[in-house]
PDB file of C-alpha atoms and ligand atoms in Angstrom:
ATOM      1  CA  MET A   1      -7.711 109.073 126.422  1.00  0.00           C
ATOM      2  CA  LYS A   2      -5.800 105.779 126.874  1.00  0.00           C
ATOM      3  CA  GLY A   3      -3.446 106.615 129.663  1.00  0.00           C
ATOM      4  CA  ILE A   4      -3.035 108.643 132.760  1.00  0.00           C
ATOM      5  CA  ILE A   5       0.475 109.858 134.003  1.00  0.00           C
ATOM      6  CA  PHE A   6       0.377 110.654 137.733  1.00  0.00           C
ATOM      7  CA  ASP A   7       3.070 112.858 139.459  1.00  0.00           C
ATOM      8  CA  LEU A   8       4.112 111.096 142.777  1.00  0.00           C
ATOM      9  CA  ASP A   9       4.830 113.583 145.473  1.00  0.00           C
ATOM     10  CA  GLY A  10       1.748 115.706 146.423  1.00  0.00           C
ATOM     11  CA  VAL A  11      -0.604 113.641 143.999  1.00  0.00           C
ATOM     12  CA  ILE A  12      -0.357 109.957 144.819  1.00  0.00           C
ATOM     13  CA  VAL A  13       1.142 110.455 148.354  1.00  0.00           C
ATOM     14  CA  SER A  14       1.655 113.587 150.518  1.00  0.00           C
ATOM     15  CA  THR A  15       5.453 113.307 150.587  1.00  0.00           C
ATOM     16  CA  ASP A  16       5.398 116.872 149.347  1.00  0.00           C
ATOM     17  CA  GLU A  17       5.246 117.575 153.158  1.00  0.00           C
ATOM     18  CA  GLN A  18       8.358 115.666 153.999  1.00  0.00           C
ATOM     19  CA  HIS A  19      10.114 117.512 151.058  1.00  0.00           C
ATOM     20  CA  TYR A  20       9.165 120.844 152.607  1.00  0.00           C
ATOM     21  CA  LEU A  21      10.387 119.875 155.982  1.00  0.00           C
ATOM     22  CA  GLY A  22      13.738 118.691 154.482  1.00  0.00           C
ATOM     23  CA  TRP A  23      14.193 122.069 152.635  1.00  0.00           C
ATOM     24  CA  GLN A  24      13.156 124.036 155.586  1.00  0.00           C
ATOM     25  CA  ALA A  25      15.551 122.221 157.773  1.00  0.00           C
ATOM     26  CA  LEU A  26      18.455 122.825 155.283  1.00  0.00           C
ATOM     27  CA  ALA A  27      17.426 126.367 154.927  1.00  0.00           C
ATOM     28  CA  ASP A  28      17.648 126.847 158.660  1.00  0.00           C
ATOM     29  CA  LYS A  29      20.968 125.253 158.905  1.00  0.00           C
ATOM     30  CA  LEU A  30      22.255 127.575 156.150  1.00  0.00           C
ATOM     31  CA  GLY A  31      20.470 130.834 157.546  1.00  0.00           C
ATOM     32  CA  ILE A  32      18.365 131.041 154.520  1.00  0.00           C
ATOM     33  CA  PRO A  33      14.791 132.372 154.917  1.00  0.00           C
ATOM     34  CA  PHE A  34      12.252 129.821 153.840  1.00  0.00           C
ATOM     35  CA  SER A  35       8.485 129.266 153.801  1.00  0.00           C
ATOM     36  CA  ARG A  36       5.800 127.118 152.491  1.00  0.00           C
ATOM     37  CA  GLU A  37       5.132 129.608 149.790  1.00  0.00           C
ATOM     38  CA  VAL A  38       8.708 129.627 148.650  1.00  0.00           C
ATOM     39  CA  ASN A  39       8.641 125.775 148.752  1.00  0.00           C
ATOM     40  CA  ASN A  40       5.815 125.753 146.132  1.00  0.00           C
ATOM     41  CA  ARG A  41       8.562 126.848 143.668  1.00  0.00           C
ATOM     42  CA  PHE A  42      10.196 123.479 144.438  1.00  0.00           C
ATOM     43  CA  ARG A  43       7.349 121.301 143.413  1.00  0.00           C
ATOM     44  CA  GLY A  44       8.205 119.143 140.420  1.00  0.00           C
ATOM     45  CA  VAL A  45      11.735 120.436 140.246  1.00  0.00           C
ATOM     46  CA  SER A  46      14.686 118.348 140.483  1.00  0.00           C
ATOM     47  CA  ARG A  47      16.805 118.035 143.656  1.00  0.00           C
ATOM     48  CA  MET A  48      19.775 120.069 142.291  1.00  0.00           C
ATOM     49  CA  ALA A  49      17.509 122.617 140.472  1.00  0.00           C
ATOM     50  CA  CYS A  50      15.875 123.173 143.975  1.00  0.00           C
ATOM     51  CA  MET A  51      19.328 123.668 145.406  1.00  0.00           C
ATOM     52  CA  ASP A  52      20.043 126.345 142.702  1.00  0.00           C
ATOM     53  CA  ILE A  53      16.751 128.072 143.782  1.00  0.00           C
ATOM     54  CA  LEU A  54      17.745 127.952 147.441  1.00  0.00           C
ATOM     55  CA  GLU A  55      21.123 129.433 146.694  1.00  0.00           C
ATOM     56  CA  GLU A  56      19.439 132.266 144.760  1.00  0.00           C
ATOM     57  CA  ILE A  57      16.857 132.975 147.636  1.00  0.00           C
ATOM     58  CA  GLY A  58      19.716 133.130 150.146  1.00  0.00           C
ATOM     59  CA  ASP A  59      21.871 135.274 147.789  1.00  0.00           C
ATOM     60  CA  LYS A  60      24.574 132.741 148.238  1.00  0.00           C
ATOM     61  CA  CYS A  61      27.462 131.560 146.098  1.00  0.00           C
ATOM     62  CA  TYR A  62      28.237 127.885 146.686  1.00  0.00           C
ATOM     63  CA  THR A  63      30.698 125.747 144.841  1.00  0.00           C
ATOM     64  CA  GLU A  64      29.152 122.708 142.994  1.00  0.00           C
ATOM     65  CA  GLN A  65      30.761 120.433 145.622  1.00  0.00           C
ATOM     66  CA  GLU A  66      28.957 122.399 148.443  1.00  0.00           C
ATOM     67  CA  LYS A  67      25.703 122.218 146.592  1.00  0.00           C
ATOM     68  CA  ILE A  68      26.102 118.557 146.155  1.00  0.00           C
ATOM     69  CA  ALA A  69      26.756 118.048 149.766  1.00  0.00           C
ATOM     70  CA  TYR A  70      23.775 120.339 150.878  1.00  0.00           C
ATOM     71  CA  ALA A  71      21.432 118.371 148.510  1.00  0.00           C
ATOM     72  CA  THR A  72      22.718 115.026 149.935  1.00  0.00           C
ATOM     73  CA  TRP A  73      22.240 116.424 153.541  1.00  0.00           C
ATOM     74  CA  LYS A  74      18.580 117.336 152.586  1.00  0.00           C
ATOM     75  CA  ASN A  75      18.021 113.917 150.957  1.00  0.00           C
ATOM     76  CA  ASP A  76      19.140 112.026 153.951  1.00  0.00           C
ATOM     77  CA  TYR A  77      16.858 114.204 156.228  1.00  0.00           C
ATOM     78  CA  TYR A  78      14.106 113.542 153.871  1.00  0.00           C
ATOM     79  CA  ARG A  79      14.732 109.815 153.564  1.00  0.00           C
ATOM     80  CA  SER A  80      14.853 109.647 157.427  1.00  0.00           C
ATOM     81  CA  LEU A  81      11.296 111.124 157.498  1.00  0.00           C
ATOM     82  CA  LEU A  82      10.198 108.618 154.871  1.00  0.00           C
ATOM     83  CA  SER A  83      11.139 105.738 156.966  1.00  0.00           C
ATOM     84  CA  GLU A  84       7.805 106.359 158.833  1.00  0.00           C
ATOM     85  CA  LEU A  85       5.858 105.989 155.525  1.00  0.00           C
ATOM     86  CA  THR A  86       3.557 102.837 155.361  1.00  0.00           C
ATOM     87  CA  PRO A  87       0.691 101.617 153.069  1.00  0.00           C
ATOM     88  CA  ALA A  88      -1.694 103.323 155.465  1.00  0.00           C
ATOM     89  CA  ASP A  89      -0.410 106.676 153.997  1.00  0.00           C
ATOM     90  CA  LEU A  90      -1.932 105.837 150.714  1.00  0.00           C
ATOM     91  CA  SER A  91      -5.435 107.340 150.964  1.00  0.00           C
ATOM     92  CA  GLU A  92      -8.423 105.275 150.323  1.00  0.00           C
ATOM     93  CA  ASP A  93      -9.661 107.854 147.757  1.00  0.00           C
ATOM     94  CA  VAL A  94      -6.508 107.597 145.825  1.00  0.00           C
ATOM     95  CA  LYS A  95      -6.383 103.812 145.850  1.00  0.00           C
ATOM     96  CA  SER A  96     -10.057 103.223 144.935  1.00  0.00           C
ATOM     97  CA  THR A  97      -9.855 105.872 142.152  1.00  0.00           C
ATOM     98  CA  LEU A  98      -6.623 104.242 140.689  1.00  0.00           C
ATOM     99  CA  ASP A  99      -8.447 100.846 140.720  1.00  0.00           C
ATOM    100  CA  ALA A 100     -11.551 102.351 139.096  1.00  0.00           C
ATOM    101  CA  LEU A 101      -9.424 103.938 136.257  1.00  0.00           C
ATOM    102  CA  ARG A 102      -7.775 100.673 135.711  1.00  0.00           C
ATOM    103  CA  ALA A 103     -11.071  98.883 135.514  1.00  0.00           C
ATOM    104  CA  LYS A 104     -12.085 101.331 132.891  1.00  0.00           C
ATOM    105  CA  GLY A 105      -9.215 100.020 130.716  1.00  0.00           C
ATOM    106  CA  LEU A 106      -6.851 102.794 131.193  1.00  0.00           C
ATOM    107  CA  LYS A 107      -3.047 102.396 131.551  1.00  0.00           C
ATOM    108  CA  LEU A 108      -1.534 104.067 134.507  1.00  0.00           C
ATOM    109  CA  ALA A 109       1.969 105.446 134.891  1.00  0.00           C
ATOM    110  CA  ILE A 110       4.107 107.548 137.189  1.00  0.00           C
ATOM    111  CA  GLY A 111       5.830 110.657 135.827  1.00  0.00           C
ATOM    112  CA  SER A 112       8.026 112.056 138.762  1.00  0.00           C
ATOM    113  CA  SER A 113      11.121 114.009 138.938  1.00  0.00           C
ATOM    114  CA  SER A 114      12.134 112.209 142.043  1.00  0.00           C
ATOM    115  CA  LYS A 115      14.940 109.770 142.348  1.00  0.00           C
ATOM    116  CA  ASN A 116      13.232 108.306 145.311  1.00  0.00           C
ATOM    117  CA  THR A 117      10.204 107.145 143.433  1.00  0.00           C
ATOM    118  CA  LYS A 118      10.743 103.403 143.579  1.00  0.00           C
ATOM    119  CA  PHE A 119      11.508 103.595 147.312  1.00  0.00           C
ATOM    120  CA  ILE A 120       8.288 105.520 147.879  1.00  0.00           C
ATOM    121  CA  LEU A 121       6.195 103.195 145.900  1.00  0.00           C
ATOM    122  CA  GLU A 122       7.648 100.245 147.909  1.00  0.00           C
ATOM    123  CA  ARG A 123       6.791 102.016 151.305  1.00  0.00           C
ATOM    124  CA  ILE A 124       3.146 102.522 150.267  1.00  0.00           C
ATOM    125  CA  GLY A 125       2.713  99.173 148.754  1.00  0.00           C
ATOM    126  CA  LEU A 126       2.448 100.247 144.992  1.00  0.00           C
ATOM    127  CA  ALA A 127       5.839  99.031 143.855  1.00  0.00           C
ATOM    128  CA  ASP A 128       4.253  96.754 141.280  1.00  0.00           C
ATOM    129  CA  TYR A 129       1.016  98.566 140.567  1.00  0.00           C
ATOM    130  CA  PHE A 130       1.842 100.965 137.736  1.00  0.00           C
ATOM    131  CA  ASP A 131       2.152  99.899 134.055  1.00  0.00           C
ATOM    132  CA  ALA A 132       5.063 102.172 133.679  1.00  0.00           C
ATOM    133  CA  ILE A 133       7.422 104.343 135.922  1.00  0.00           C
ATOM    134  CA  SER A 134       9.225 107.271 134.518  1.00  0.00           C
ATOM    135  CA  ASP A 135      11.311 109.265 137.293  1.00  0.00           C
ATOM    136  CA  GLY A 136      14.265 111.180 138.153  1.00  0.00           C
ATOM    137  CA  THR A 137      16.579 108.210 137.335  1.00  0.00           C
ATOM    138  CA  ASN A 138      15.657 108.199 133.603  1.00  0.00           C
ATOM    139  CA  ILE A 139      15.615 111.965 132.659  1.00  0.00           C
ATOM    140  CA  SER A 140      18.279 114.629 132.254  1.00  0.00           C
ATOM    141  CA  LYS A 141      15.917 117.708 132.262  1.00  0.00           C
ATOM    142  CA  SER A 142      13.514 118.506 135.143  1.00  0.00           C
ATOM    143  CA  LYS A 143       9.980 119.655 134.793  1.00  0.00           C
ATOM    144  CA  PRO A 144       8.849 122.201 133.223  1.00  0.00           C
ATOM    145  CA  ASP A 145      10.672 120.295 130.533  1.00  0.00           C
ATOM    146  CA  PRO A 146       8.232 117.598 129.269  1.00  0.00           C
ATOM    147  CA  GLU A 147      10.950 114.788 129.069  1.00  0.00           C
ATOM    148  CA  VAL A 148       9.631 112.793 132.202  1.00  0.00           C
ATOM    149  CA  PHE A 149       5.987 112.682 130.699  1.00  0.00           C
ATOM    150  CA  LEU A 150       7.226 111.853 127.113  1.00  0.00           C
ATOM    151  CA  LYS A 151       9.231 109.005 128.504  1.00  0.00           C
ATOM    152  CA  ALA A 152       6.157 107.809 130.497  1.00  0.00           C
ATOM    153  CA  ALA A 153       4.113 107.911 127.460  1.00  0.00           C
ATOM    154  CA  GLU A 154       6.895 106.085 125.494  1.00  0.00           C
ATOM    155  CA  PHE A 155       7.105 103.357 128.336  1.00  0.00           C
ATOM    156  CA  LEU A 156       3.307 102.955 128.007  1.00  0.00           C
ATOM    157  CA  ARG A 157       3.538 102.680 124.193  1.00  0.00           C
ATOM    158  CA  LEU A 158       1.115 105.615 123.751  1.00  0.00           C
ATOM    159  CA  ASN A 159       1.196 108.845 121.843  1.00  0.00           C
ATOM    160  CA  PRO A 160       1.510 112.006 124.207  1.00  0.00           C
ATOM    161  CA  GLU A 161      -1.914 113.180 122.967  1.00  0.00           C
ATOM    162  CA  GLU A 162      -3.494 109.876 124.269  1.00  0.00           C
ATOM    163  CA  CYS A 163      -2.323 110.546 127.783  1.00  0.00           C
ATOM    164  CA  LEU A 164      -3.631 112.864 130.601  1.00  0.00           C
ATOM    165  CA  VAL A 165      -1.281 114.028 133.310  1.00  0.00           C
ATOM    166  CA  VAL A 166      -2.236 114.698 136.937  1.00  0.00           C
ATOM    167  CA  GLU A 167      -0.098 117.265 138.739  1.00  0.00           C
ATOM    168  CA  ASP A 168       0.101 119.362 141.981  1.00  0.00           C
ATOM    169  CA  ALA A 169       3.034 121.506 140.508  1.00  0.00           C
ATOM    170  CA  THR A 170       2.583 124.487 138.251  1.00  0.00           C
ATOM    171  CA  ALA A 171       5.886 123.410 136.642  1.00  0.00           C
ATOM    172  CA  GLY A 172       4.361 119.965 136.136  1.00  0.00           C
ATOM    173  CA  VAL A 173       1.276 121.473 134.289  1.00  0.00           C
ATOM    174  CA  ASP A 174       3.726 123.426 132.077  1.00  0.00           C
ATOM    175  CA  ALA A 175       5.727 120.153 131.445  1.00  0.00           C
ATOM    176  CA  ALA A 176       2.382 118.336 130.324  1.00  0.00           C
ATOM    177  CA  HIS A 177       1.530 121.256 128.024  1.00  0.00           C
ATOM    178  CA  ALA A 178       4.983 121.335 126.613  1.00  0.00           C
ATOM    179  CA  GLY A 179       4.666 117.581 125.853  1.00  0.00           C
ATOM    180  CA  GLY A 180       1.231 118.135 124.111  1.00  0.00           C
ATOM    181  CA  MET A 181      -0.824 116.660 126.980  1.00  0.00           C
ATOM    182  CA  LYS A 182      -3.592 118.000 129.010  1.00  0.00           C
ATOM    183  CA  ALA A 183      -3.168 118.419 132.693  1.00  0.00           C
ATOM    184  CA  VAL A 184      -5.472 117.887 135.717  1.00  0.00           C
ATOM    185  CA  ALA A 185      -4.619 119.984 138.724  1.00  0.00           C
ATOM    186  CA  VAL A 186      -4.698 118.999 142.354  1.00  0.00           C
ATOM    187  CA  GLY A 187      -3.245 120.585 145.427  1.00  0.00           C
ATOM    188  CA  ASP A 188      -1.211 123.782 144.935  1.00  0.00           C
ATOM    189  CA  ALA A 189      -1.805 123.926 141.136  1.00  0.00           C
ATOM    190  CA  ALA A 190      -5.481 123.468 141.731  1.00  0.00           C
ATOM    191  CA  GLU A 191      -5.546 126.237 144.255  1.00  0.00           C
ATOM    192  CA  LYS A 192      -4.014 128.511 141.673  1.00  0.00           C
ATOM    193  CA  PHE A 193      -6.549 127.277 139.090  1.00  0.00           C
ATOM    194  CA  TYR A 194      -3.556 126.272 136.945  1.00  0.00           C
ATOM    195  CA  GLY A 195      -4.451 123.258 134.665  1.00  0.00           C
ATOM    196  CA  ASP A 196      -7.050 122.187 132.181  1.00  0.00           C
ATOM    197  CA  PHE A 197      -9.184 120.456 134.724  1.00  0.00           C
ATOM    198  CA  ILE A 198      -9.402 121.549 138.514  1.00  0.00           C
ATOM    199  CA  LEU A 199      -9.999 118.824 140.974  1.00  0.00           C
ATOM    200  CA  GLU A 200     -11.262 119.426 144.568  1.00  0.00           C
ATOM    201  CA  SER A 201     -11.018 115.685 145.423  1.00  0.00           C
ATOM    202  CA  PHE A 202      -9.106 112.951 143.769  1.00  0.00           C
ATOM    203  CA  ASP A 203     -12.118 110.820 142.784  1.00  0.00           C
ATOM    204  CA  GLU A 204     -13.418 113.762 140.690  1.00  0.00           C
ATOM    205  CA  LEU A 205     -10.749 112.349 138.292  1.00  0.00           C
ATOM    206  CA  LEU A 206     -13.310 109.652 137.315  1.00  0.00           C
ATOM    207  CA  LYS A 207     -15.601 112.394 135.897  1.00  0.00           C
ATOM    208  CA  VAL A 208     -12.864 113.982 133.739  1.00  0.00           C
ATOM    209  CA  VAL A 209     -11.724 110.709 131.720  1.00  0.00           C
TER     210      VAL A 209
HETATM  211  C1  BG6 B 301       9.421 116.022 142.880  1.00  0.00           C
HETATM  212  C2  BG6 B 301       9.113 116.989 144.098  1.00  0.00           C
HETATM  213  O1  BG6 B 301       8.518 115.122 142.854  1.00  0.00           O
HETATM  214  O2  BG6 B 301      10.700 115.571 143.111  1.00  0.00           O
HETATM  215  C3  BG6 B 301      10.164 117.993 144.179  1.00  0.00           C
HETATM  216  O3  BG6 B 301       7.888 117.679 143.776  1.00  0.00           O
HETATM  217  C4  BG6 B 301      11.567 117.258 144.346  1.00  0.00           C
HETATM  218  O4  BG6 B 301      10.081 118.898 145.298  1.00  0.00           O
HETATM  219  C5  BG6 B 301      11.796 116.343 143.148  1.00  0.00           C
HETATM  220  O5  BG6 B 301      12.633 118.223 144.413  1.00  0.00           O
HETATM  221  C6  BG6 B 301      13.123 115.553 143.365  1.00  0.00           C
HETATM  222  O6  BG6 B 301      12.917 114.667 144.299  1.00  0.00           O
HETATM  223  P1  BG6 B 301      14.162 113.727 144.871  1.00  0.00           P
HETATM  224  O7  BG6 B 301      13.264 112.794 145.725  1.00  0.00           O
HETATM  225  O8  BG6 B 301      14.802 113.059 143.851  1.00  0.00           O
HETATM  226  O9  BG6 B 301      15.099 114.713 145.767  1.00  0.00           O
HETATM  227 MG1   MG B 302       4.202 116.832 142.947  1.00  0.00          MG
END
């Protein structure tokens, strides 16, 4: 293994919670039933693809323009919650594990569907930390498509099979496999035992590589 590709929301930082609060607020506004369980389907999935799922759950039929407006409303709400994010939101466990992996000579990348990736990395003080960033701004297909991870491997100048993916989303684990990479599961994916390695704490990653 020469490189590790990390998902962002729910792996490096717990912004998956703010995503949930944003979708819950939009669902309330639109009169659509929503829950944390439903929100798990949104993990790893692009903003507009999440909007399509919300439309399906609510049995609604919105125009493309309406969907863009609602997704923008959710993103504005989400971004307002992110304004409270600081470097203190990066856990000591995550930071020390990243440093230890780097000390082992591994290349580290982000592979996230989010278009807010660079903003979040800035807020938590990791803007210049990773060797490569592949995110929602450089892909056309959302996880479970492997595009975001294949781009990350390419940016690291590594072959996919030389990279390991760390994910909290089942869609992200599927994306890693579709790209020929093994996946380490944390969070929701770990609770579902969905992945090649299941972590109970982030620093257990040091035992996997
Ligand atoms: C992923 C999240 O990281 O990014 C998804 O797990 C989210 O829930 C997706 O929808 C897109 O994020 P953004 O920030 O571009 O709306
Ligand atoms: Mg995630």
